[in-house]
PDB file of C-alpha atoms in Angstrom:
ATOM      1  CA  UNK P   9     -14.469   9.716 -17.032  1.00  0.00           C
ATOM      2  CA  UNK P  10     -12.871  12.716 -15.955  1.00  0.00           C
ATOM      3  CA  UNK P  11     -14.239  15.638 -14.045  1.00  0.00           C
ATOM      4  CA  UNK P  12     -13.545  19.190 -15.383  1.00  0.00           C
ATOM      5  CA  UNK P  13     -14.245  22.698 -13.877  1.00  0.00           C
ATOM      6  CA  UNK P  14     -15.936  22.916 -10.310  1.00  0.00           C
ATOM      7  CA  UNK P  15     -19.799  23.861  -9.324  1.00  0.00           C
ATOM      8  CA  UNK P  16     -21.333  25.232  -6.641  1.00  0.00           C
ATOM      9  CA  UNK P  17     -22.002  22.211  -4.709  1.00  0.00           C
ATOM     10  CA  UNK P  18     -18.109  21.102  -5.289  1.00  0.00           C
ATOM     11  CA  UNK P  19     -17.435  24.490  -4.151  1.00  0.00           C
ATOM     12  CA  UNK P  20     -18.928  24.507  -1.100  1.00  0.00           C
ATOM     13  CA  UNK P  21     -16.985  21.033  -0.319  1.00  0.00           C
ATOM     14  CA  UNK P  22     -13.911  22.878  -1.101  1.00  0.00           C
ATOM     15  CA  UNK P  23     -14.406  24.899   1.151  1.00  0.00           C
ATOM     16  CA  UNK P  24     -15.283  22.916   4.609  1.00  0.00           C
ATOM     17  CA  UNK P  25     -12.402  20.462   3.378  1.00  0.00           C
ATOM     18  CA  UNK P  26      -9.458  21.781   4.666  1.00  0.00           C
ATOM     19  CA  UNK P  27     -10.225  20.652   8.052  1.00  0.00           C
ATOM     20  CA  UNK P  28     -10.402  16.775   6.601  1.00  0.00           C
ATOM     21  CA  UNK P  29      -7.363  16.896   4.585  1.00  0.00           C
ATOM     22  CA  UNK P  30      -4.079  15.790   5.819  1.00  0.00           C
ATOM     23  CA  UNK P  31      -2.257  17.997   7.950  1.00  0.00           C
ATOM     24  CA  UNK P  32       1.225  17.191   6.374  1.00  0.00           C
ATOM     25  CA  UNK P  33       1.725  18.841   3.227  1.00  0.00           C
ATOM     26  CA  UNK P  34       3.161  16.545   0.624  1.00  0.00           C
ATOM     27  CA  UNK P  35       4.498  18.477  -2.106  1.00  0.00           C
ATOM     28  CA  UNK P  36       5.013  17.128  -5.667  1.00  0.00           C
ATOM     29  CA  UNK P  37       7.243  18.293  -8.468  1.00  0.00           C
ATOM     30  CA  UNK P  38       5.509  19.589 -11.933  1.00  0.00           C
ATOM     31  CA  UNK P  39       6.839  16.284 -13.838  1.00  0.00           C
ATOM     32  CA  UNK P  40       4.811  12.739 -13.792  1.00  0.00           C
ATOM     33  CA  UNK P  41       1.966  14.833 -11.483  1.00  0.00           C
ATOM     34  CA  UNK P  42      -0.217  12.139 -11.540  1.00  0.00           C
ATOM     35  CA  UNK P  43       1.878   9.479 -10.450  1.00  0.00           C
ATOM     36  CA  UNK P  44       3.290  11.440  -7.997  1.00  0.00           C
ATOM     37  CA  UNK P  45       0.126  12.173  -6.496  1.00  0.00           C
ATOM     38  CA  UNK P  46      -0.960   8.633  -6.479  1.00  0.00           C
ATOM     39  CA  UNK P  47       2.441   7.657  -4.662  1.00  0.00           C
ATOM     40  CA  UNK P  48       1.192  10.366  -1.740  1.00  0.00           C
ATOM     41  CA  UNK P  49      -2.260   9.844  -1.407  1.00  0.00           C
ATOM     42  CA  UNK P  50      -1.098   5.999  -1.011  1.00  0.00           C
ATOM     43  CA  UNK P  51       1.082   6.993   1.586  1.00  0.00           C
ATOM     44  CA  UNK P  52      -1.293   9.216   3.310  1.00  0.00           C
ATOM     45  CA  UNK P  53      -3.737   6.088   3.111  1.00  0.00           C
ATOM     46  CA  UNK P  54      -1.120   4.022   4.918  1.00  0.00           C
ATOM     47  CA  UNK P  55       0.039   6.806   7.384  1.00  0.00           C
ATOM     48  CA  UNK P  56      -3.927   7.226   8.394  1.00  0.00           C
ATOM     49  CA  UNK P  57      -3.902  11.196   7.530  1.00  0.00           C
ATOM     50  CA  UNK P  58      -6.761   9.958   5.139  1.00  0.00           C
ATOM     51  CA  UNK P  59      -9.244   8.753   7.469  1.00  0.00           C
ATOM     52  CA  UNK P  60     -11.796   5.977   6.693  1.00  0.00           C
ATOM     53  CA  UNK P  61     -15.552   7.697   6.126  1.00  0.00           C
ATOM     54  CA  UNK P  62     -14.281  11.304   5.653  1.00  0.00           C
ATOM     55  CA  UNK P  63     -14.741  12.780   2.024  1.00  0.00           C
ATOM     56  CA  UNK P  64     -12.081  14.712   0.166  1.00  0.00           C
ATOM     57  CA  UNK P  65     -12.426  16.932  -2.374  1.00  0.00           C
ATOM     58  CA  UNK P  66      -9.975  17.321  -5.357  1.00  0.00           C
ATOM     59  CA  UNK P  67      -9.494  20.858  -5.604  1.00  0.00           C
ATOM     60  CA  UNK P  68      -8.879  21.146  -1.347  1.00  0.00           C
ATOM     61  CA  UNK P  69      -6.306  18.233  -1.850  1.00  0.00           C
ATOM     62  CA  UNK P  70      -4.851  19.665  -4.904  1.00  0.00           C
ATOM     63  CA  UNK P  71      -4.376  22.764  -2.555  1.00  0.00           C
ATOM     64  CA  UNK P  72      -2.168  20.737  -0.435  1.00  0.00           C
ATOM     65  CA  UNK P  73      -0.138  19.229  -2.936  1.00  0.00           C
ATOM     66  CA  UNK P  74       0.406  22.424  -5.079  1.00  0.00           C
ATOM     67  CA  UNK P  75      -0.865  21.095  -7.932  1.00  0.00           C
ATOM     68  CA  UNK P  76      -4.205  21.190  -9.909  1.00  0.00           C
ATOM     69  CA  UNK P  77      -7.185  19.355  -9.327  1.00  0.00           C
ATOM     70  CA  UNK P  78      -7.205  17.193 -12.256  1.00  0.00           C
ATOM     71  CA  UNK P  79      -4.109  14.898 -11.287  1.00  0.00           C
ATOM     72  CA  UNK P  80      -5.675  14.682  -7.849  1.00  0.00           C
ATOM     73  CA  UNK P  81      -8.818  13.327  -9.504  1.00  0.00           C
ATOM     74  CA  UNK P  82      -7.330  11.256 -11.896  1.00  0.00           C
ATOM     75  CA  UNK P  83      -5.150   9.629  -8.944  1.00  0.00           C
ATOM     76  CA  UNK P  84      -8.323   9.194  -6.632  1.00  0.00           C
ATOM     77  CA  UNK P  85     -10.039   7.480  -9.540  1.00  0.00           C
ATOM     78  CA  UNK P  86      -6.925   4.984  -9.810  1.00  0.00           C
ATOM     79  CA  UNK P  87      -7.484   4.508  -5.625  1.00  0.00           C
ATOM     80  CA  UNK P  88     -11.200   3.996  -6.376  1.00  0.00           C
ATOM     81  CA  UNK P  89     -10.377   1.070  -9.021  1.00  0.00           C
ATOM     82  CA  UNK P  90      -7.849  -0.316  -6.333  1.00  0.00           C
ATOM     83  CA  UNK P  91     -10.901  -0.238  -3.632  1.00  0.00           C
ATOM     84  CA  UNK P  92      -9.332   2.296  -1.470  1.00  0.00           C
ATOM     85  CA  UNK P  93     -11.997   4.711  -1.951  1.00  0.00           C
ATOM     86  CA  UNK P  94     -15.506   5.576  -3.756  1.00  0.00           C
ATOM     87  CA  UNK P  95     -16.372   8.411  -6.130  1.00  0.00           C
ATOM     88  CA  UNK P  96     -19.180  10.898  -4.993  1.00  0.00           C
ATOM     89  CA  UNK P  97     -19.973  12.957  -8.157  1.00  0.00           C
ATOM     90  CA  UNK P  98     -20.166  16.652  -7.267  1.00  0.00           C
ATOM     91  CA  UNK P  99     -18.638  16.064  -3.778  1.00  0.00           C
ATOM     92  CA  UNK P 100     -15.530  14.265  -4.196  1.00  0.00           C
ATOM     93  CA  UNK P 101     -14.007  11.138  -2.753  1.00  0.00           C
ATOM     94  CA  UNK P 102     -15.017   9.114   0.352  1.00  0.00           C
ATOM     95  CA  UNK P 103     -12.155   6.617   1.882  1.00  0.00           C
ATOM     96  CA  UNK P 104     -13.986   3.286   2.354  1.00  0.00           C
ATOM     97  CA  UNK P 105     -13.513   1.124   5.645  1.00  0.00           C
ATOM     98  CA  UNK P 106     -12.608  -1.906   5.955  1.00  0.00           C
ATOM     99  CA  UNK P 107     -13.314  -4.790   9.221  1.00  0.00           C
ATOM    100  CA  UNK P 108     -10.605  -6.927  10.833  1.00  0.00           C
ATOM    101  CA  UNK P 109     -12.685  -9.761   9.052  1.00  0.00           C
ATOM    102  CA  UNK P 110     -11.830  -8.283   5.331  1.00  0.00           C
ATOM    103  CA  UNK P 111      -8.180  -7.982   6.847  1.00  0.00           C
ATOM    104  CA  UNK P 112      -7.990 -11.825   7.758  1.00  0.00           C
ATOM    105  CA  UNK P 113      -9.495 -12.873   4.626  1.00  0.00           C
ATOM    106  CA  UNK P 114      -6.793 -10.830   2.548  1.00  0.00           C
ATOM    107  CA  UNK P 115      -4.051 -12.629   4.633  1.00  0.00           C
ATOM    108  CA  UNK P 116      -5.770 -15.902   3.918  1.00  0.00           C
ATOM    109  CA  UNK P 117      -5.846 -15.167   0.182  1.00  0.00           C
ATOM    110  CA  UNK P 118      -2.274 -14.135   0.213  1.00  0.00           C
ATOM    111  CA  UNK P 119      -1.077 -17.241   2.190  1.00  0.00           C
ATOM    112  CA  UNK P 120      -2.807 -19.560  -0.655  1.00  0.00           C
ATOM    113  CA  UNK P 121      -1.258 -17.675  -3.476  1.00  0.00           C
ATOM    114  CA  UNK P 122       2.389 -17.090  -2.076  1.00  0.00           C
ATOM    115  CA  UNK P 123       2.873 -20.081   0.367  1.00  0.00           C
ATOM    116  CA  UNK P 124       3.044 -22.773  -2.507  1.00  0.00           C
ATOM    117  CA  UNK P 125       5.513 -20.216  -4.696  1.00  0.00           C
ATOM    118  CA  UNK P 126       7.584 -19.698  -1.753  1.00  0.00           C
ATOM    119  CA  UNK P 127       7.933 -23.306  -1.254  1.00  0.00           C
ATOM    120  CA  UNK P 128       8.814 -24.366  -4.662  1.00  0.00           C
ATOM    121  CA  UNK P 129      11.377 -21.444  -5.156  1.00  0.00           C
ATOM    122  CA  UNK P 130      12.938 -22.830  -1.626  1.00  0.00           C
ATOM    123  CA  UNK P 131      13.707 -25.887  -3.611  1.00  0.00           C
ATOM    124  CA  UNK P 132      14.943 -24.749  -6.761  1.00  0.00           C
ATOM    125  CA  UNK P 133      16.412 -21.312  -6.642  1.00  0.00           C
ATOM    126  CA  UNK P 134      20.221 -20.974  -5.728  1.00  0.00           C
ATOM    127  CA  UNK P 135      21.867 -19.331  -2.749  1.00  0.00           C
ATOM    128  CA  UNK P 136      23.287 -16.739  -4.818  1.00  0.00           C
ATOM    129  CA  UNK P 137      19.804 -15.463  -5.527  1.00  0.00           C
ATOM    130  CA  UNK P 138      18.770 -15.272  -2.287  1.00  0.00           C
ATOM    131  CA  UNK P 139      21.316 -13.502  -1.036  1.00  0.00           C
ATOM    132  CA  UNK P 140      21.150 -10.550  -3.898  1.00  0.00           C
ATOM    133  CA  UNK P 141      17.446  -9.750  -1.942  1.00  0.00           C
ATOM    134  CA  UNK P 142      19.372  -8.951   1.473  1.00  0.00           C
ATOM    135  CA  UNK P 143      19.671  -5.406   0.282  1.00  0.00           C
ATOM    136  CA  UNK P 144      15.694  -5.271   0.014  1.00  0.00           C
ATOM    137  CA  UNK P 145      15.302  -6.892   3.721  1.00  0.00           C
ATOM    138  CA  UNK P 146      17.844  -4.449   4.872  1.00  0.00           C
ATOM    139  CA  UNK P 147      15.461  -1.558   3.312  1.00  0.00           C
ATOM    140  CA  UNK P 148      12.590  -2.591   5.388  1.00  0.00           C
ATOM    141  CA  UNK P 149      14.722  -2.686   8.695  1.00  0.00           C
ATOM    142  CA  UNK P 150      15.822   0.989   7.987  1.00  0.00           C
ATOM    143  CA  UNK P 151      12.418   1.844   7.236  1.00  0.00           C
ATOM    144  CA  UNK P 152      11.072   0.560  10.153  1.00  0.00           C
ATOM    145  CA  UNK P 153      13.868   1.455  12.654  1.00  0.00           C
ATOM    146  CA  UNK P 154      13.101   5.214  11.441  1.00  0.00           C
ATOM    147  CA  UNK P 155       8.891   4.817  12.329  1.00  0.00           C
ATOM    148  CA  UNK P 156       8.600   5.399   8.960  1.00  0.00           C
ATOM    149  CA  UNK P 157       5.049   3.822   8.096  1.00  0.00           C
ATOM    150  CA  UNK P 158       4.622   4.770   4.567  1.00  0.00           C
ATOM    151  CA  UNK P 159       8.545   3.907   4.009  1.00  0.00           C
ATOM    152  CA  UNK P 160       8.222   0.458   5.361  1.00  0.00           C
ATOM    153  CA  UNK P 161       4.788  -0.051   3.436  1.00  0.00           C
ATOM    154  CA  UNK P 162       6.920   0.382   0.185  1.00  0.00           C
ATOM    155  CA  UNK P 163       9.872  -1.286   1.240  1.00  0.00           C
ATOM    156  CA  UNK P 164       7.827  -4.441   2.400  1.00  0.00           C
ATOM    157  CA  UNK P 165       6.087  -4.871  -0.860  1.00  0.00           C
ATOM    158  CA  UNK P 166       9.271  -4.055  -2.650  1.00  0.00           C
ATOM    159  CA  UNK P 167      10.878  -7.418  -0.859  1.00  0.00           C
ATOM    160  CA  UNK P 168       8.027  -9.415  -1.408  1.00  0.00           C
ATOM    161  CA  UNK P 169       7.711  -8.629  -5.220  1.00  0.00           C
ATOM    162  CA  UNK P 170      11.565  -9.017  -5.613  1.00  0.00           C
ATOM    163  CA  UNK P 171      10.934 -12.860  -3.893  1.00  0.00           C
ATOM    164  CA  UNK P 172       7.979 -13.595  -6.194  1.00  0.00           C
ATOM    165  CA  UNK P 173       9.801 -12.324  -9.377  1.00  0.00           C
ATOM    166  CA  UNK P 174      12.246 -15.402  -9.087  1.00  0.00           C
ATOM    167  CA  UNK P 175       8.874 -17.447 -10.095  1.00  0.00           C
ATOM    168  CA  UNK P 176       8.972 -15.856 -13.305  1.00  0.00           C
ATOM    169  CA  UNK P 177       5.470 -15.136 -13.528  1.00  0.00           C
ATOM    170  CA  UNK P 178       4.571 -11.442 -13.964  1.00  0.00           C
ATOM    171  CA  UNK P 179       0.828 -12.157 -13.501  1.00  0.00           C
ATOM    172  CA  UNK P 180       1.566 -13.323  -9.943  1.00  0.00           C
ATOM    173  CA  UNK P 181       3.671 -10.905  -8.912  1.00  0.00           C
ATOM    174  CA  UNK P 182       0.780  -8.114 -10.079  1.00  0.00           C
ATOM    175  CA  UNK P 183      -1.881 -10.145  -8.059  1.00  0.00           C
ATOM    176  CA  UNK P 184       0.069 -10.140  -5.223  1.00  0.00           C
ATOM    177  CA  UNK P 185       1.045  -6.645  -5.323  1.00  0.00           C
ATOM    178  CA  UNK P 186      -2.695  -5.567  -5.448  1.00  0.00           C
ATOM    179  CA  UNK P 187      -3.433  -8.046  -2.484  1.00  0.00           C
ATOM    180  CA  UNK P 188      -0.522  -7.037  -0.443  1.00  0.00           C
ATOM    181  CA  UNK P 189      -1.327  -3.347  -1.099  1.00  0.00           C
ATOM    182  CA  UNK P 190      -4.393  -3.807  -0.048  1.00  0.00           C
ATOM    183  CA  UNK P 191      -3.441  -5.575   3.215  1.00  0.00           C
ATOM    184  CA  UNK P 192      -1.732  -2.376   4.344  1.00  0.00           C
ATOM    185  CA  UNK P 193      -4.545   0.064   4.543  1.00  0.00           C
ATOM    186  CA  UNK P 194      -5.409   0.598   8.148  1.00  0.00           C
ATOM    187  CA  UNK P 195      -8.766  -0.315  10.096  1.00  0.00           C
ATOM    188  CA  UNK P 196     -10.792   2.404  10.807  1.00  0.00           C
ATOM    189  CA  UNK P 197      -9.989   3.896  14.565  1.00  0.00           C
ATOM    190  CA  UNK P 198      -6.690   1.900  14.774  1.00  0.00           C
ATOM    191  CA  UNK P 199      -3.808   2.955  16.611  1.00  0.00           C
ATOM    192  CA  UNK P 200      -0.832   4.091  14.871  1.00  0.00           C
ATOM    193  CA  UNK P 201       1.392   1.027  14.217  1.00  0.00           C
ATOM    194  CA  UNK P 202       4.364   1.178  16.727  1.00  0.00           C
ATOM    195  CA  UNK P 203       7.896   1.279  15.580  1.00  0.00           C
ATOM    196  CA  UNK P 204       8.563  -1.974  17.888  1.00  0.00           C
ATOM    197  CA  UNK P 205       6.027  -3.829  15.731  1.00  0.00           C
ATOM    198  CA  UNK P 206       7.691  -2.942  12.528  1.00  0.00           C
ATOM    199  CA  UNK P 207      11.038  -3.766  13.618  1.00  0.00           C
ATOM    200  CA  UNK P 208       9.922  -7.248  14.318  1.00  0.00           C
ATOM    201  CA  UNK P 209       8.031  -7.367  11.170  1.00  0.00           C
ATOM    202  CA  UNK P 210      10.992  -6.586   9.312  1.00  0.00           C
ATOM    203  CA  UNK P 211      13.136  -9.257  11.224  1.00  0.00           C
ATOM    204  CA  UNK P 212      10.818 -11.716   9.567  1.00  0.00           C
ATOM    205  CA  UNK P 213      12.012 -10.934   6.221  1.00  0.00           C
ATOM    206  CA  UNK P 214      15.787 -11.779   7.301  1.00  0.00           C
ATOM    207  CA  UNK P 215      14.652 -14.606   8.947  1.00  0.00           C
ATOM    208  CA  UNK P 216      12.636 -16.168   5.625  1.00  0.00           C
ATOM    209  CA  UNK P 217      15.691 -15.318   3.725  1.00  0.00           C
ATOM    210  CA  UNK P 218      17.911 -17.517   5.977  1.00  0.00           C
ATOM    211  CA  UNK P 219      15.176 -20.356   5.841  1.00  0.00           C
ATOM    212  CA  UNK P 220      15.175 -20.018   1.952  1.00  0.00           C
ATOM    213  CA  UNK P 221      18.552 -20.362   1.602  1.00  0.00           C
ATOM    214  CA  UNK P 222      18.740 -23.533   3.871  1.00  0.00           C
ATOM    215  CA  UNK P 223      15.926 -24.932   2.114  1.00  0.00           C
ATOM    216  CA  UNK P 224      14.215 -25.368   5.371  1.00  0.00           C
ATOM    217  CA  UNK P 225      10.637 -25.662   3.988  1.00  0.00           C
ATOM    218  CA  UNK P 226       8.539 -26.231   7.418  1.00  0.00           C
ATOM    219  CA  UNK P 227      10.101 -22.736   8.415  1.00  0.00           C
ATOM    220  CA  UNK P 228       9.813 -21.061   5.257  1.00  0.00           C
ATOM    221  CA  UNK P 229       5.806 -21.994   5.442  1.00  0.00           C
ATOM    222  CA  UNK P 230       5.388 -21.091   9.079  1.00  0.00           C
ATOM    223  CA  UNK P 231       7.107 -17.533   8.513  1.00  0.00           C
ATOM    224  CA  UNK P 232       4.954 -16.839   5.649  1.00  0.00           C
ATOM    225  CA  UNK P 233       1.685 -17.702   7.072  1.00  0.00           C
ATOM    226  CA  UNK P 234       2.731 -16.008  10.587  1.00  0.00           C
ATOM    227  CA  UNK P 235       4.147 -12.712   8.689  1.00  0.00           C
ATOM    228  CA  UNK P 236       0.833 -12.234   6.581  1.00  0.00           C
ATOM    229  CA  UNK P 237      -1.346 -12.890   9.972  1.00  0.00           C
ATOM    230  CA  UNK P 238       0.699 -10.551  11.661  1.00  0.00           C
ATOM    231  CA  UNK P 239       0.352  -7.817   9.072  1.00  0.00           C
TER     232      UNK P 239
END
């Protein structure tokens, strides 16, 4: 159900929300507004601009993005479905906090899902298909070198998505993508990820490709498990 209009309570939240919205303006184009706002909000989550525990109003965020409150509310409702925020009627949206245990659980589930698939692909996929993924691995390295955390998160998901697509199972790709996205949200109060950590994480993609090309199954399994745990 979409909210329409504003009421006095939301106006009060709107007046005080400016101090809590991301400082950086992420302007969006007028076409495909909802999708662009959703992408911008996801990037703000990864970058720590949307702070766990804080409440954000649709009108205040809309003003930051240069759009109306409606596409912001629609995008936030999608984030609620994904488990990133909760809707607070007449107030806005609260970014949900997470724990280190939740991150560890996500890493475990991702490993249970993806390690067997990776090992099967290592046995069956020809070298040419792995070579075709080198640009995707390079994109993660470029984003890491630039210290672009949201850009790295997106490139990281794109690389893993490209690998799993070789399995020919769209449901697998969809589920893995959602788990991956959730694993990228930072912990409350956690320090910003260092560029060196991003660079090291990106290097694991190239190492994984080399192991997959060589069909070195023990190394493939070790790299995937360590990659998920490190994430």
